[in-house]
Amino acid sequence: MTFMNMPNWLKQRAFLTPDRKALVFENKTWTFAELYNETLKKASLLSLSGIQEGHFCGVLAANRPEMIFTIQALQQIGAVAVLLNSRLTTEEIEWQLRDASASHLLFDSLHEKKAAAILGIRSISISDDLTDARFTPRERCSMSEICSIMYTSGTTGRPKGVIQTYGNHYASATASALNLGLHVDDSWLCTVPLFHISGYSILMKSILYGMEVRLFEKFDAVAINELLQNGEATIISVVSAMLSNMVNRLSGTYSPRFRCMLLGGGPVPLSILEQCKQKNIPVFQTYGMTETSSQIVTLAPEYATEKLGSVGKPLFPCAVKIDGEDEGEILVSGPNVTPGYLNRQEANESSFQDGWFHTGDIGRLDDDGFLYVLDRRSDLIISGGENIYPAEIESVLISHPAIHEAGVTGVADKKWGSVPAAFYVAHHPVTSEELAAFCGEKMASYKVPAYFVKTGELPRNASNKLMRRELAARWSDDHAH
Amino acid sequence: MTFMNMPNWLKQRAFLTPDRKALVFENKTWTFAELYNETLKKASLLSLSGIQEGHFCGVLAANRPEMIFTIQALQQIGAVAVLLNSRLTTEEIEWQLRDASASHLLFDSLHEKKAAAILGIRSISISDDLTDARFTPRERCSMSEICSIMYTSGTTGRPKGVIQTYGNHYASATASALNLGLHVDDSWLCTVPLFHISGYSILMKSILYGMEVRLFEKFDAVAINELLQNGEATIISVVSAMLSNMVNRLSGTYSPRFRCMLLGGGPVPLSILEQCKQKNIPVFQTYGMTETSSQIVTLAPEYATEKLGSVGKPLFPCAVKIDGEDEGEILVSGPNVTPGYLNRQEANESSFQDGWFHTGDIGRLDDDGFLYVLDRRSDLIISGGENIYPAEIESVLISHPAIHEAGVTGVADKKWGSVPAAFYVAHHPVTSEELAAFCGEKMASYKVPAYFVKTGELPRNASNKLMRRELAARWSDDHAH
């Protein structure tokens, strides 16, 4: 199977089904022909601003059409999109741009101020428009070429750029279609961030499937419930905080046309799944990560009860195994799995072995082959769908002059599922407010610990490794009713 | 996109959706778990008979479940299926088996006699069964590995083995799903031969999609109409002779669940398309060939009227271009296109250039990019969905002692679309009956010319090349009303 002449995706889609609806945002609609046209205008702008094939470009923008046109325009040029979480601080963004050797930073009008504070890089506003599109798009698309980069942290606390190739996105979209099916009247509601793989992958599916996307700038449970009730959207990707919000506000049921509530982004309280069952909501629980270019394991609704708590079975071209007898690290493989981290030889050597990606998560498989995720990788905290790495927060905390050492763990939170709590040993007196302000300067606000707990010493194992699960246990003991 | 750990397809399917229906034949049904079990039994039989990974095995069988189990069993072993057209003569089959260096010939009870006449190869009956399945299937499947071989002829008259890799079949099935969609309740009716790519590709889709196949041993317009009317099948692959037969017998309409009449295998009389339109039959005209592992260009029903006579636009990952200014040879590319012919260096060099496969067919693209096939490759005659190559018949004819030279062309036929007509220059007197009998010994009966026309000389161009189109024109003149 060689993709020697794989056509330019968006051009091919606009050629195959020009008049199908591609995008709906607020009261506006774009067909694939129109989307292509807007994309060429944006590509023309970017190209005139000096962006060329092979350039890495930061994208700092809200979930609005111009972000989609920009992402597509970069693909037309053959430049790589480095998707930036818009909640990151300027320092964090600068670090990622530097790490990716990005040539340009593309920002929309909503992020003008933040972009202006980012130094040492050429910035281009994507809210400007050119009237004529003189840009000549590429004819071909190479499956091994890098399409997008998304940063994810790890145990060391330094974010790593996950490489996603065109081939990864193609494999992910087709594998998802083999699992969820594909209807000509599908419309996928996108209220998850486009800078996350959950949102970005919807865009790729839209082009490859010829499918409508209904884009939301912000999550709005009432408006979304309405669309799902009148059957205007047939699929939606959510994290559990969204789902909970939607279900609590739902009176009646969703339309029979609504066929898939794709639920990802971490653990799900069983009570929500029960509520969904009562309301006949077709929930597909999934397990996936930036490194797998979206879902890699999915639980079909018919198993929701029998296999409660499981995230399901792998997508068709993928495989899952456990590194260990019964419980152990979850290893995954498949054509949607990243070829590696950008310029991280050491991490790549340890994470990719014999074609298997070591997720760092702990799980087990039952006798029928259903996967249960027991513990998230590297003490990962998933808070409202955002990944937070304790090590990253710890390294910020110990840079504060009053702090001797620090340990961070996730603690249960009604609204966000989990939030970070920091335990610290201090040299000098310091207040929680001072520490929160200090963290807020250096990190996105969702990463700032919700709690700061002063302690005499941190739990460490024999090899002096911080035992974050002990911190979590300590917290539970202290906060048990 | 690497498929390093692509799981064993059927095993993966039986693991993912064991209880879904896989196959319906007459009054029997097999789930994917059951299909897998039958396959392992067959694999056990074949393996004990000496078939190993890498062997090439001829398959001579009717459209019955044991043929499916055998095809799947060969995949489990990692042996290559050489699909034999059961209408071929023993001489033709022997030639193909020798050409493929086949190690074994697998035959069902209906082909026992024919198989017995084929010498120089170890034959195994697939109608025998083992009760215990001790076979250990492969864990992995490599996308570049050869899965199947199907012979197709060409201008030289010597059939060539078309290599179809696992990757070709995977790409074909996913590209088709991107085009036709994929519903969880789909059921694909297979009445086309499994030894042709039209039938074989349905099996591959079944495994990759988790989709039911309704298998028919023989085409039966009444029974098939009934299934399409009661909505038990949602998709069917047909050639125009079948469609015509079905439409003529249809009273009323098909079920709204029936969503795709996939029409391939050559030119279609416009009158049939008109009839289908009147009866609201969702006809998808296609263009494809053994070398493209099934369809590569398809016309959606909404364009059936506006683009009457066109075969449509390429599947998403594929491309079509014309070698010439306006009309010219049709070149295609895509991940479903064969890597080449088995052991045919010369043919491969001329047919594959810069990633494009030269089909030999002549066509043009309109301004919207719709493909029109103007003339079939190498004067190919398509008769009831079977490909017939004039050169092959001519070489048989000139081996008759009475024949000096011969030219064959396709002429219109009400039932089969087209049938071969032979023009010949004779040394000695010979009757049509004698010639028909002579041909019948050496070739499958569908290749035997329907008409033999004695002539003084054959039309040749300046370089003495036979002009078969002139023969066709002569025939038309003589048979005009």
Short mmCIF file of N, CA and C in Angstrom, two decimals, chain B residues 12 23 27 41 68 74 102 104 114 180 182 184 189 205 242 266 300 316 338 373 443 469 478:
data_model
loop_
_atom_site.label_atom_id
_atom_site.label_comp_id
_atom_site.label_asym_id
_atom_site.label_seq_id
_atom_site.Cartn_x
_atom_site.Cartn_y
_atom_site.Cartn_z
N GLN B 12 -8.67 -10.48 14.68
CA GLN B 12 -9.02 -9.20 15.29
C GLN B 12 -10.53 -8.98 15.21
N LEU B 23 -21.78 -14.03 7.92
CA LEU B 23 -22.08 -14.70 6.66
C LEU B 23 -23.45 -15.35 6.72
N ASN B 27 -29.81 -21.28 4.18
CA ASN B 27 -30.48 -21.09 5.47
C ASN B 27 -29.54 -21.04 6.66
N LYS B 41 -10.35 -24.40 11.38
CA LYS B 41 -10.44 -25.83 11.02
C LYS B 41 -9.87 -26.05 9.62
N ILE B 68 -15.02 -19.42 1.14
CA ILE B 68 -14.67 -18.31 2.04
C ILE B 68 -13.75 -18.80 3.15
N LEU B 74 -6.10 -19.48 4.13
CA LEU B 74 -4.82 -19.17 3.50
C LEU B 74 -4.23 -17.91 4.12
N ALA B 102 2.64 -22.30 -8.36
CA ALA B 102 1.76 -22.73 -7.27
C ALA B 102 2.19 -24.09 -6.75
N HIS B 104 0.11 -25.93 -4.56
CA HIS B 104 -1.07 -26.76 -4.34
C HIS B 104 -2.26 -26.20 -5.11
N LYS B 114 -12.69 -31.46 -12.70
CA LYS B 114 -11.77 -30.54 -13.37
C LYS B 114 -10.40 -30.58 -12.69
N LEU B 180 -18.78 5.41 0.16
CA LEU B 180 -20.16 4.89 0.26
C LEU B 180 -20.72 5.00 1.67
N LEU B 182 -20.65 3.78 5.83
CA LEU B 182 -20.56 2.49 6.51
C LEU B 182 -21.58 2.50 7.64
N VAL B 184 -23.81 0.34 10.61
CA VAL B 184 -23.62 -0.84 11.46
C VAL B 184 -24.53 -1.98 11.01
N LEU B 189 -24.69 -8.05 -0.41
CA LEU B 189 -25.08 -9.26 -1.14
C LEU B 189 -24.02 -9.57 -2.19
N LYS B 205 -13.95 -6.50 2.84
CA LYS B 205 -14.74 -5.46 3.50
C LYS B 205 -15.48 -6.04 4.70
N MET B 242 -26.68 -8.39 -15.00
CA MET B 242 -27.47 -8.74 -13.81
C MET B 242 -28.52 -7.67 -13.51
N GLY B 266 -17.80 -2.81 -16.65
CA GLY B 266 -17.89 -2.42 -18.06
C GLY B 266 -19.04 -1.49 -18.38
N ALA B 300 -21.65 8.99 -7.90
CA ALA B 300 -22.73 9.00 -6.91
C ALA B 300 -24.07 9.18 -7.62
N PHE B 316 -11.38 8.82 -2.47
CA PHE B 316 -10.60 9.87 -1.82
C PHE B 316 -9.08 9.76 -1.96
N THR B 338 -2.32 -2.21 -7.44
CA THR B 338 -1.33 -3.29 -7.34
C THR B 338 0.10 -2.79 -7.44
N VAL B 373 -15.20 6.84 -19.80
CA VAL B 373 -14.38 5.81 -20.43
C VAL B 373 -14.85 5.68 -21.88
N MET B 443 -10.38 -22.99 -24.51
CA MET B 443 -10.69 -21.79 -23.74
C MET B 443 -12.02 -21.95 -23.02
N ARG B 469 -10.87 -2.11 -34.41
CA ARG B 469 -12.04 -1.24 -34.47
C ARG B 469 -12.68 -1.25 -35.86
N ASP B 478 -22.65 -4.38 -41.56
CA ASP B 478 -23.34 -5.57 -42.06
C ASP B 478 -24.61 -5.88 -41.29
#
